[in-house]
PDB file of C-alpha atoms and ligand atoms in Angstrom:
ATOM      1  CA  UNK A   1     153.664  71.716  49.323  1.00 40.00           C
ATOM      2  CA  UNK A   2     157.055  71.121  50.891  1.00 39.00           C
ATOM      3  CA  UNK A   3     156.776  72.995  54.128  1.00 43.00           C
ATOM      4  CA  UNK A   4     158.788  75.895  52.787  1.00 46.00           C
ATOM      5  CA  UNK A   5     156.962  79.174  53.409  1.00 47.00           C
ATOM      6  CA  UNK A   6     155.470  80.306  50.140  1.00 54.00           C
ATOM      7  CA  UNK A   7     155.228  83.598  48.374  1.00 58.00           C
ATOM      8  CA  UNK A   8     152.033  85.524  49.087  1.00 58.00           C
ATOM      9  CA  UNK A   9     150.591  84.598  45.691  1.00 64.00           C
ATOM     10  CA  UNK A  10     150.518  80.906  46.591  1.00 94.00           C
ATOM     11  CA  UNK A  11     148.069  81.481  49.435  1.00 97.00           C
ATOM     12  CA  UNK A  12     144.970  83.587  48.935  1.00 97.00           C
ATOM     13  CA  UNK A  13     142.356  83.954  51.644  1.00 98.00           C
ATOM     14  CA  UNK A  14     138.747  84.823  50.853  1.00 98.00           C
ATOM     15  CA  UNK A  15     137.612  86.425  54.065  1.00 96.00           C
ATOM     16  CA  UNK A  16     135.789  89.167  55.906  1.00 97.00           C
ATOM     17  CA  UNK A  17     137.874  90.994  58.506  1.00 97.00           C
ATOM     18  CA  UNK A  18     135.278  90.694  61.280  1.00 96.00           C
ATOM     19  CA  UNK A  19     134.435  87.011  60.730  1.00 97.00           C
ATOM     20  CA  UNK A  20     135.696  85.031  63.742  1.00 98.00           C
ATOM     21  CA  UNK A  21     136.059  81.977  61.500  1.00 98.00           C
ATOM     22  CA  UNK A  22     138.230  83.874  59.029  1.00 98.00           C
ATOM     23  CA  UNK A  23     140.131  85.346  61.976  1.00 98.00           C
ATOM     24  CA  UNK A  24     141.096  81.818  63.040  1.00 98.00           C
ATOM     25  CA  UNK A  25     142.812  81.343  59.709  1.00 98.00           C
ATOM     26  CA  UNK A  26     144.587  84.716  59.747  1.00 98.00           C
ATOM     27  CA  UNK A  27     145.794  84.023  63.294  1.00 98.00           C
ATOM     28  CA  UNK A  28     147.127  80.624  62.224  1.00 98.00           C
ATOM     29  CA  UNK A  29     148.837  82.103  59.161  1.00 98.00           C
ATOM     30  CA  UNK A  30     150.436  84.774  61.358  1.00 98.00           C
ATOM     31  CA  UNK A  31     151.580  82.203  63.916  1.00 98.00           C
ATOM     32  CA  UNK A  32     153.191  80.256  61.104  1.00 98.00           C
ATOM     33  CA  UNK A  33     154.723  83.300  59.464  1.00 97.00           C
ATOM     34  CA  UNK A  34     153.099  82.447  56.127  1.00 97.00           C
ATOM     35  CA  UNK A  35     152.587  85.285  53.657  1.00 96.00           C
ATOM     36  CA  UNK A  36     149.228  85.435  51.891  1.00 96.00           C
ATOM     37  CA  UNK A  37     146.922  87.714  49.987  1.00 96.00           C
ATOM     38  CA  UNK A  38     143.570  88.716  51.450  1.00 97.00           C
ATOM     39  CA  UNK A  39     140.529  88.982  49.245  1.00 97.00           C
ATOM     40  CA  UNK A  40     137.843  90.732  51.332  1.00 97.00           C
ATOM     41  CA  UNK A  41     134.390  89.439  50.431  1.00 98.00           C
ATOM     42  CA  UNK A  42     131.002  91.125  50.524  1.00 97.00           C
ATOM     43  CA  UNK A  43     128.638  88.587  52.085  1.00 96.00           C
ATOM     44  CA  UNK A  44     125.625  90.694  51.117  1.00 94.00           C
ATOM     45  CA  UNK A  45     126.556  90.232  47.447  1.00 97.00           C
ATOM     46  CA  UNK A  46     128.558  87.038  47.244  1.00 97.00           C
ATOM     47  CA  UNK A  47     131.144  86.858  44.491  1.00 97.00           C
ATOM     48  CA  UNK A  48     131.137  84.094  41.895  1.00 97.00           C
ATOM     49  CA  UNK A  49     134.551  83.142  43.210  1.00 97.00           C
ATOM     50  CA  UNK A  50     133.187  82.542  46.719  1.00 98.00           C
ATOM     51  CA  UNK A  51     130.198  80.607  45.411  1.00 98.00           C
ATOM     52  CA  UNK A  52     132.370  78.477  43.163  1.00 97.00           C
ATOM     53  CA  UNK A  53     135.054  77.816  45.745  1.00 98.00           C
ATOM     54  CA  UNK A  54     132.655  76.954  48.584  1.00 98.00           C
ATOM     55  CA  UNK A  55     129.623  75.664  46.652  1.00 97.00           C
ATOM     56  CA  UNK A  56     128.204  73.764  49.627  1.00 97.00           C
ATOM     57  CA  UNK A  57     128.077  76.597  52.178  1.00 97.00           C
ATOM     58  CA  UNK A  58     129.063  79.757  50.293  1.00 97.00           C
ATOM     59  CA  UNK A  59     130.846  80.972  53.432  1.00 98.00           C
ATOM     60  CA  UNK A  60     134.163  82.536  54.322  1.00 98.00           C
ATOM     61  CA  UNK A  61     136.881  81.617  55.038  1.00 98.00           C
ATOM     62  CA  UNK A  62     138.164  79.862  51.949  1.00 98.00           C
ATOM     63  CA  UNK A  63     141.905  79.474  51.573  1.00 98.00           C
ATOM     64  CA  UNK A  64     143.390  78.925  48.140  1.00 97.00           C
ATOM     65  CA  UNK A  65     146.707  77.130  48.118  1.00 97.00           C
ATOM     66  CA  UNK A  66     148.234  76.911  44.663  1.00 95.00           C
ATOM     67  CA  UNK A  67     144.805  77.662  43.186  1.00 95.00           C
ATOM     68  CA  UNK A  68     142.984  74.889  45.076  1.00 97.00           C
ATOM     69  CA  UNK A  69     140.300  75.965  47.579  1.00 98.00           C
ATOM     70  CA  UNK A  70     140.064  74.635  51.120  1.00 98.00           C
ATOM     71  CA  UNK A  71     136.877  75.404  53.091  1.00 98.00           C
ATOM     72  CA  UNK A  72     135.967  75.401  56.807  1.00 98.00           C
ATOM     73  CA  UNK A  73     138.203  77.188  59.274  1.00 98.00           C
ATOM     74  CA  UNK A  74     139.257  74.157  61.318  1.00 98.00           C
ATOM     75  CA  UNK A  75     139.971  72.084  58.215  1.00 98.00           C
ATOM     76  CA  UNK A  76     142.133  74.965  56.991  1.00 98.00           C
ATOM     77  CA  UNK A  77     144.104  75.099  60.266  1.00 98.00           C
ATOM     78  CA  UNK A  78     144.673  71.372  60.050  1.00 98.00           C
ATOM     79  CA  UNK A  79     145.726  71.681  56.416  1.00 98.00           C
ATOM     80  CA  UNK A  80     148.231  74.422  57.207  1.00 98.00           C
ATOM     81  CA  UNK A  81     149.919  72.171  59.754  1.00 97.00           C
ATOM     82  CA  UNK A  82     150.188  69.338  57.250  1.00 96.00           C
ATOM     83  CA  UNK A  83     151.047  71.366  54.158  1.00 96.00           C
ATOM     84  CA  UNK A  84     153.699  73.464  55.893  1.00 96.00           C
ATOM     85  CA  UNK A  85     155.408  71.102  58.329  1.00 96.00           C
ATOM     86  CA  UNK A  86     158.428  73.361  58.652  1.00 96.00           C
ATOM     87  CA  UNK A  87     156.340  76.078  60.313  1.00 97.00           C
ATOM     88  CA  UNK A  88     155.419  76.144  64.038  1.00 97.00           C
ATOM     89  CA  UNK A  89     152.766  73.432  64.488  1.00 98.00           C
ATOM     90  CA  UNK A  90     149.351  74.144  65.954  1.00 98.00           C
ATOM     91  CA  UNK A  91     148.186  70.577  66.598  1.00 98.00           C
ATOM     92  CA  UNK A  92     150.068  68.270  68.975  1.00 97.00           C
ATOM     93  CA  UNK A  93     152.468  65.919  67.116  1.00 96.00           C
ATOM     94  CA  UNK A  94     151.131  62.999  65.041  1.00 95.00           C
ATOM     95  CA  UNK A  95     152.919  60.677  67.466  1.00 97.00           C
ATOM     96  CA  UNK A  96     150.316  61.687  70.051  1.00 97.00           C
ATOM     97  CA  UNK A  97     146.957  60.878  68.421  1.00 98.00           C
ATOM     98  CA  UNK A  98     145.151  61.163  71.741  1.00 97.00           C
ATOM     99  CA  UNK A  99     146.294  64.756  72.279  1.00 97.00           C
ATOM    100  CA  UNK A 100     145.376  65.570  68.680  1.00 97.00           C
ATOM    101  CA  UNK A 101     141.884  64.138  69.044  1.00 98.00           C
ATOM    102  CA  UNK A 102     141.445  66.070  72.254  1.00 97.00           C
ATOM    103  CA  UNK A 103     142.568  69.310  70.605  1.00 98.00           C
ATOM    104  CA  UNK A 104     140.087  68.773  67.757  1.00 98.00           C
ATOM    105  CA  UNK A 105     137.307  68.168  70.245  1.00 98.00           C
ATOM    106  CA  UNK A 106     137.976  71.389  72.163  1.00 98.00           C
ATOM    107  CA  UNK A 107     138.534  73.459  69.028  1.00 98.00           C
ATOM    108  CA  UNK A 108     135.076  72.439  67.812  1.00 98.00           C
ATOM    109  CA  UNK A 109     133.611  72.949  71.234  1.00 98.00           C
ATOM    110  CA  UNK A 110     134.928  76.526  71.352  1.00 98.00           C
ATOM    111  CA  UNK A 111     132.262  77.422  68.772  1.00 98.00           C
ATOM    112  CA  UNK A 112     129.710  77.071  71.560  1.00 98.00           C
ATOM    113  CA  UNK A 113     130.993  80.464  72.740  1.00 98.00           C
ATOM    114  CA  UNK A 114     129.768  82.021  69.511  1.00 97.00           C
ATOM    115  CA  UNK A 115     126.487  80.110  69.314  1.00 98.00           C
ATOM    116  CA  UNK A 116     125.503  80.748  72.915  1.00 98.00           C
ATOM    117  CA  UNK A 117     126.890  84.287  72.709  1.00 97.00           C
ATOM    118  CA  UNK A 118     124.414  85.025  69.914  1.00 96.00           C
ATOM    119  CA  UNK A 119     121.572  83.955  72.180  1.00 95.00           C
ATOM    120  CA  UNK A 120     122.727  86.677  74.578  1.00 96.00           C
ATOM    121  CA  UNK A 121     123.275  89.604  72.242  1.00 93.00           C
ATOM    122  CA  UNK A 122     120.767  88.878  69.505  1.00 89.00           C
ATOM    123  CA  UNK A 123     117.648  89.402  71.592  1.00 79.00           C
ATOM    124  CA  UNK A 124     114.936  91.890  70.826  1.00 68.00           C
ATOM    125  CA  UNK A 125     115.229  93.709  74.136  1.00 67.00           C
ATOM    126  CA  UNK A 126     118.422  94.972  75.699  1.00 65.00           C
ATOM    127  CA  UNK A 127     117.584  94.128  79.319  1.00 60.00           C
ATOM    128  CA  UNK A 128     115.637  91.515  81.209  1.00 60.00           C
ATOM    129  CA  UNK A 129     112.784  92.335  83.534  1.00 62.00           C
ATOM    130  CA  UNK A 130     110.543  94.637  81.518  1.00 60.00           C
ATOM    131  CA  UNK A 131     107.627  92.378  81.003  1.00 61.00           C
ATOM    132  CA  UNK A 132     108.367  89.585  78.536  1.00 76.00           C
ATOM    133  CA  UNK A 133     108.642  86.435  80.608  1.00 81.00           C
ATOM    134  CA  UNK A 134     109.581  84.172  77.698  1.00 82.00           C
ATOM    135  CA  UNK A 135     112.484  86.420  76.787  1.00 82.00           C
ATOM    136  CA  UNK A 136     113.602  86.649  80.404  1.00 85.00           C
ATOM    137  CA  UNK A 137     113.585  82.860  80.656  1.00 92.00           C
ATOM    138  CA  UNK A 138     115.580  82.577  77.412  1.00 92.00           C
ATOM    139  CA  UNK A 139     118.131  85.091  78.681  1.00 93.00           C
ATOM    140  CA  UNK A 140     118.513  83.164  81.916  1.00 95.00           C
ATOM    141  CA  UNK A 141     118.932  79.885  80.009  1.00 96.00           C
ATOM    142  CA  UNK A 142     121.532  81.444  77.696  1.00 96.00           C
ATOM    143  CA  UNK A 143     123.412  82.941  80.664  1.00 97.00           C
ATOM    144  CA  UNK A 144     123.512  79.536  82.356  1.00 98.00           C
ATOM    145  CA  UNK A 145     124.647  77.833  79.200  1.00 98.00           C
ATOM    146  CA  UNK A 146     127.395  80.403  78.668  1.00 98.00           C
ATOM    147  CA  UNK A 147     128.546  79.780  82.237  1.00 98.00           C
ATOM    148  CA  UNK A 148     128.592  76.022  81.519  1.00 98.00           C
ATOM    149  CA  UNK A 149     130.662  76.559  78.353  1.00 98.00           C
ATOM    150  CA  UNK A 150     133.128  78.815  80.178  1.00 98.00           C
ATOM    151  CA  UNK A 151     133.369  76.293  83.028  1.00 98.00           C
ATOM    152  CA  UNK A 152     134.084  73.438  80.630  1.00 98.00           C
ATOM    153  CA  UNK A 153     136.740  75.427  78.774  1.00 98.00           C
ATOM    154  CA  UNK A 154     138.320  76.611  82.009  1.00 98.00           C
ATOM    155  CA  UNK A 155     138.472  72.972  83.168  1.00 98.00           C
ATOM    156  CA  UNK A 156     140.288  71.987  79.985  1.00 98.00           C
ATOM    157  CA  UNK A 157     142.651  74.961  80.272  1.00 98.00           C
ATOM    158  CA  UNK A 158     143.481  73.751  83.759  1.00 97.00           C
ATOM    159  CA  UNK A 159     145.636  76.669  84.865  1.00 93.00           C
ATOM    160  CA  UNK A 160     147.927  76.467  81.822  1.00 97.00           C
ATOM    161  CA  UNK A 161     148.946  79.541  79.834  1.00 97.00           C
ATOM    162  CA  UNK A 162     147.269  78.273  76.685  1.00 98.00           C
ATOM    163  CA  UNK A 163     145.165  75.277  75.670  1.00 98.00           C
ATOM    164  CA  UNK A 164     148.307  74.170  73.854  1.00 93.00           C
ATOM    165  CA  UNK A 165     150.241  74.314  77.160  1.00 95.00           C
ATOM    166  CA  UNK A 166     153.119  76.786  77.086  1.00 94.00           C
ATOM    167  CA  UNK A 167     152.698  77.168  73.332  1.00 96.00           C
ATOM    168  CA  UNK A 168     149.751  78.782  71.606  1.00 98.00           C
ATOM    169  CA  UNK A 169     148.131  75.905  69.697  1.00 98.00           C
ATOM    170  CA  UNK A 170     145.198  74.663  67.646  1.00 98.00           C
ATOM    171  CA  UNK A 171     142.498  75.204  70.299  1.00 98.00           C
ATOM    172  CA  UNK A 172     143.922  78.647  71.057  1.00 98.00           C
ATOM    173  CA  UNK A 173     143.819  79.677  67.389  1.00 98.00           C
ATOM    174  CA  UNK A 174     140.277  78.302  67.124  1.00 98.00           C
ATOM    175  CA  UNK A 175     138.992  80.026  70.262  1.00 98.00           C
ATOM    176  CA  UNK A 176     141.042  83.262  70.307  1.00 98.00           C
ATOM    177  CA  UNK A 177     138.681  85.236  68.022  1.00 98.00           C
ATOM    178  CA  UNK A 178     135.926  84.752  70.606  1.00 98.00           C
ATOM    179  CA  UNK A 179     138.141  86.240  73.351  1.00 98.00           C
ATOM    180  CA  UNK A 180     137.374  89.630  71.792  1.00 98.00           C
ATOM    181  CA  UNK A 181     133.655  88.907  72.299  1.00 98.00           C
ATOM    182  CA  UNK A 182     133.781  88.239  76.055  1.00 98.00           C
ATOM    183  CA  UNK A 183     132.936  91.876  76.835  1.00 98.00           C
ATOM    184  CA  UNK A 184     129.929  91.706  74.497  1.00 97.00           C
ATOM    185  CA  UNK A 185     128.668  88.546  76.192  1.00 97.00           C
ATOM    186  CA  UNK A 186     128.941  90.282  79.569  1.00 97.00           C
ATOM    187  CA  UNK A 187     127.252  93.468  78.446  1.00 96.00           C
ATOM    188  CA  UNK A 188     124.331  91.481  77.070  1.00 95.00           C
ATOM    189  CA  UNK A 189     123.561  89.580  80.252  1.00 95.00           C
ATOM    190  CA  UNK A 190     126.243  86.872  80.241  1.00 97.00           C
ATOM    191  CA  UNK A 191     128.260  85.827  83.274  1.00 97.00           C
ATOM    192  CA  UNK A 192     130.909  88.146  84.775  1.00 97.00           C
ATOM    193  CA  UNK A 193     133.892  86.437  83.244  1.00 97.00           C
ATOM    194  CA  UNK A 194     136.736  87.958  85.279  1.00 96.00           C
ATOM    195  CA  UNK A 195     134.902  87.246  88.537  1.00 97.00           C
ATOM    196  CA  UNK A 196     133.499  83.809  87.740  1.00 98.00           C
ATOM    197  CA  UNK A 197     136.069  82.419  85.322  1.00 98.00           C
ATOM    198  CA  UNK A 198     139.426  84.042  86.123  1.00 98.00           C
ATOM    199  CA  UNK A 199     141.331  81.393  84.168  1.00 98.00           C
ATOM    200  CA  UNK A 200     139.399  82.153  80.982  1.00 98.00           C
ATOM    201  CA  UNK A 201     139.662  85.899  81.575  1.00 98.00           C
ATOM    202  CA  UNK A 202     143.453  85.611  81.928  1.00 98.00           C
ATOM    203  CA  UNK A 203     143.647  83.372  78.834  1.00 98.00           C
ATOM    204  CA  UNK A 204     141.609  85.893  76.820  1.00 98.00           C
ATOM    205  CA  UNK A 205     143.824  88.782  77.924  1.00 98.00           C
ATOM    206  CA  UNK A 206     146.930  86.757  77.025  1.00 98.00           C
ATOM    207  CA  UNK A 207     145.517  85.990  73.576  1.00 98.00           C
ATOM    208  CA  UNK A 208     144.507  89.586  72.907  1.00 98.00           C
ATOM    209  CA  UNK A 209     148.048  90.761  73.743  1.00 98.00           C
ATOM    210  CA  UNK A 210     149.535  88.316  71.273  1.00 98.00           C
ATOM    211  CA  UNK A 211     150.592  89.893  67.991  1.00 98.00           C
ATOM    212  CA  UNK A 212     148.944  87.262  65.767  1.00 98.00           C
ATOM    213  CA  UNK A 213     145.623  87.825  67.524  1.00 98.00           C
ATOM    214  CA  UNK A 214     145.779  91.584  68.135  1.00 98.00           C
ATOM    215  CA  UNK A 215     146.459  92.251  64.453  1.00 98.00           C
ATOM    216  CA  UNK A 216     143.571  90.085  63.300  1.00 98.00           C
ATOM    217  CA  UNK A 217     140.610  90.765  65.566  1.00 98.00           C
ATOM    218  CA  UNK A 218     138.723  93.904  66.503  1.00 98.00           C
ATOM    219  CA  UNK A 219     139.218  95.164  70.056  1.00 98.00           C
ATOM    220  CA  UNK A 220     136.558  94.096  72.597  1.00 98.00           C
ATOM    221  CA  UNK A 221     135.127  97.654  72.637  1.00 98.00           C
ATOM    222  CA  UNK A 222     134.935  97.713  68.847  1.00 98.00           C
ATOM    223  CA  UNK A 223     133.202  94.328  68.817  1.00 98.00           C
ATOM    224  CA  UNK A 224     130.594  95.731  71.254  1.00 98.00           C
ATOM    225  CA  UNK A 225     130.088  98.757  69.026  1.00 97.00           C
ATOM    226  CA  UNK A 226     129.721  96.682  65.852  1.00 97.00           C
ATOM    227  CA  UNK A 227     127.382  94.215  67.548  1.00 96.00           C
ATOM    228  CA  UNK A 228     125.230  97.102  68.705  1.00 94.00           C
ATOM    229  CA  UNK A 229     125.045  98.504  65.163  1.00 94.00           C
ATOM    230  CA  UNK A 230     124.264  95.086  63.718  1.00 91.00           C
ATOM    231  CA  UNK A 231     121.585  94.463  66.341  1.00 89.00           C
ATOM    232  CA  UNK A 232     119.903  97.780  65.609  1.00 87.00           C
ATOM    233  CA  UNK A 233     119.933  97.078  61.884  1.00 86.00           C
ATOM    234  CA  UNK A 234     118.588  93.564  62.330  1.00 82.00           C
ATOM    235  CA  UNK A 235     115.911  94.422  64.862  1.00 77.00           C
ATOM    236  CA  UNK A 236     114.568  97.462  63.032  1.00 83.00           C
ATOM    237  CA  UNK A 237     114.365  95.372  59.843  1.00 78.00           C
ATOM    238  CA  UNK A 238     111.846  92.958  61.438  1.00 60.00           C
TER     239      UNK A 238
HETATM  240  N1  GSH B 301     131.842  76.472  59.988  1.00 87.78           N
HETATM  241  C1  GSH B 301     132.327  77.537  59.164  1.00 87.78           C
HETATM  242  C2  GSH B 301     131.578  78.807  59.540  1.00 87.78           C
HETATM  243  C3  GSH B 301     131.913  79.958  58.611  1.00 87.78           C
HETATM  244  C4  GSH B 301     130.885  81.083  58.714  1.00 87.78           C
HETATM  245  O1  GSH B 301     129.851  80.975  59.390  1.00 87.78           O
HETATM  246  N2  GSH B 301     131.170  82.182  57.997  1.00 87.78           N
HETATM  247  C5  GSH B 301     130.220  83.284  57.937  1.00 87.78           C
HETATM  248  C6  GSH B 301     130.909  84.590  58.297  1.00 87.78           C
HETATM  249  S1  GSH B 301     131.303  84.657  60.007  1.00 87.78           S
HETATM  250  C7  GSH B 301     129.697  83.417  56.512  1.00 87.78           C
HETATM  251  O2  GSH B 301     130.444  83.348  55.564  1.00 87.78           O
HETATM  252  N3  GSH B 301     128.394  83.632  56.374  1.00 87.78           N
HETATM  253  C8  GSH B 301     127.760  83.800  55.095  1.00 87.78           C
HETATM  254  C9  GSH B 301     126.499  83.016  54.977  1.00 87.78           C
HETATM  255  O3  GSH B 301     126.068  82.391  55.969  1.00 87.78           O
HETATM  256  O4  GSH B 301     125.916  83.015  53.902  1.00 87.78           O
HETATM  257  C10 GSH B 301     133.843  77.688  59.377  1.00 87.78           C
HETATM  258  O5  GSH B 301     134.318  77.303  60.448  1.00 87.78           O
HETATM  259  O6  GSH B 301     134.552  78.135  58.459  1.00 87.78           O
END
C-alpha cells in the first residue's frame, strides 16, 4: 500500500470484458501502469467468489488488493488513486476539494449515458412510427433525455481535450467506456452526436484512440453487433 506499483498477483480484478463498469477499472489500471490479473466472471452462473466478495450487489467489477475486495467501479478508481499515490492521479489533487467534488459529480452523472442509452436500444421495436403510440412517445422522451445528458456533459467539457483538462482524468475514465456506445445510441433513435454535440463526438474519438481505452473496450461497431444479439435474445425470450 505504498504507492509502488505491485506485482500482478497483488491486484486481481473480477470482471466481464464487455461490462462498462469493469472497463472503467481496467482503463484506470492501464492509465496507472498497474499490473493485475483478470478473473473473467460468468454473470449467468455467478461464482462463490463473486457472491462472497460483493455480497450486497453480486456485481462486477470487484478488485482484490492484497486479498481484500473493493466493490463499485467509482470507489475502485478512487481507491487506486489513494492506494497508489506514485502513479498518475485520476482525481484532481486533495488540495483542491472543490475540483474533486466536481469530478465525482460528473463521473456519477456519466452513468446517465448508460441508463438513458438502454431506454433507446432496449425497446421491443427497432423503429418508431409503426403503430405503437406509447412506444413512440417513450422513444421521443428517451431521445430528448439523451440530448439533455449530452448537452450537460458537453457544457462541463467546455472545449477542453478531456474532462480532466489536458490530462485524461477521473471523469474521463468513468465515462470513456460509454464513448464506444455512442454509435449504438444513434442507431437506436438517439441524437446525431457528431452533428449536435461535436465536442462530445471529438472527446469520444480522442478517448477511443487512447491506448488504455482502445485495449479495454469493444469497438463501436462491435458494441452495436453485441447489443443487437442481446436484444434479439432478450426480446424473443419474452
Ligand atoms: N454501480 C456498479 C454497477 C456494476 C454493474 O452493473 N455490473 C453489471 C455488469 S455491467 C453486473 O455485474 N451485473 C450482474 C447483476 O446485475 O446481477 C459499479 O459501478 O460497479
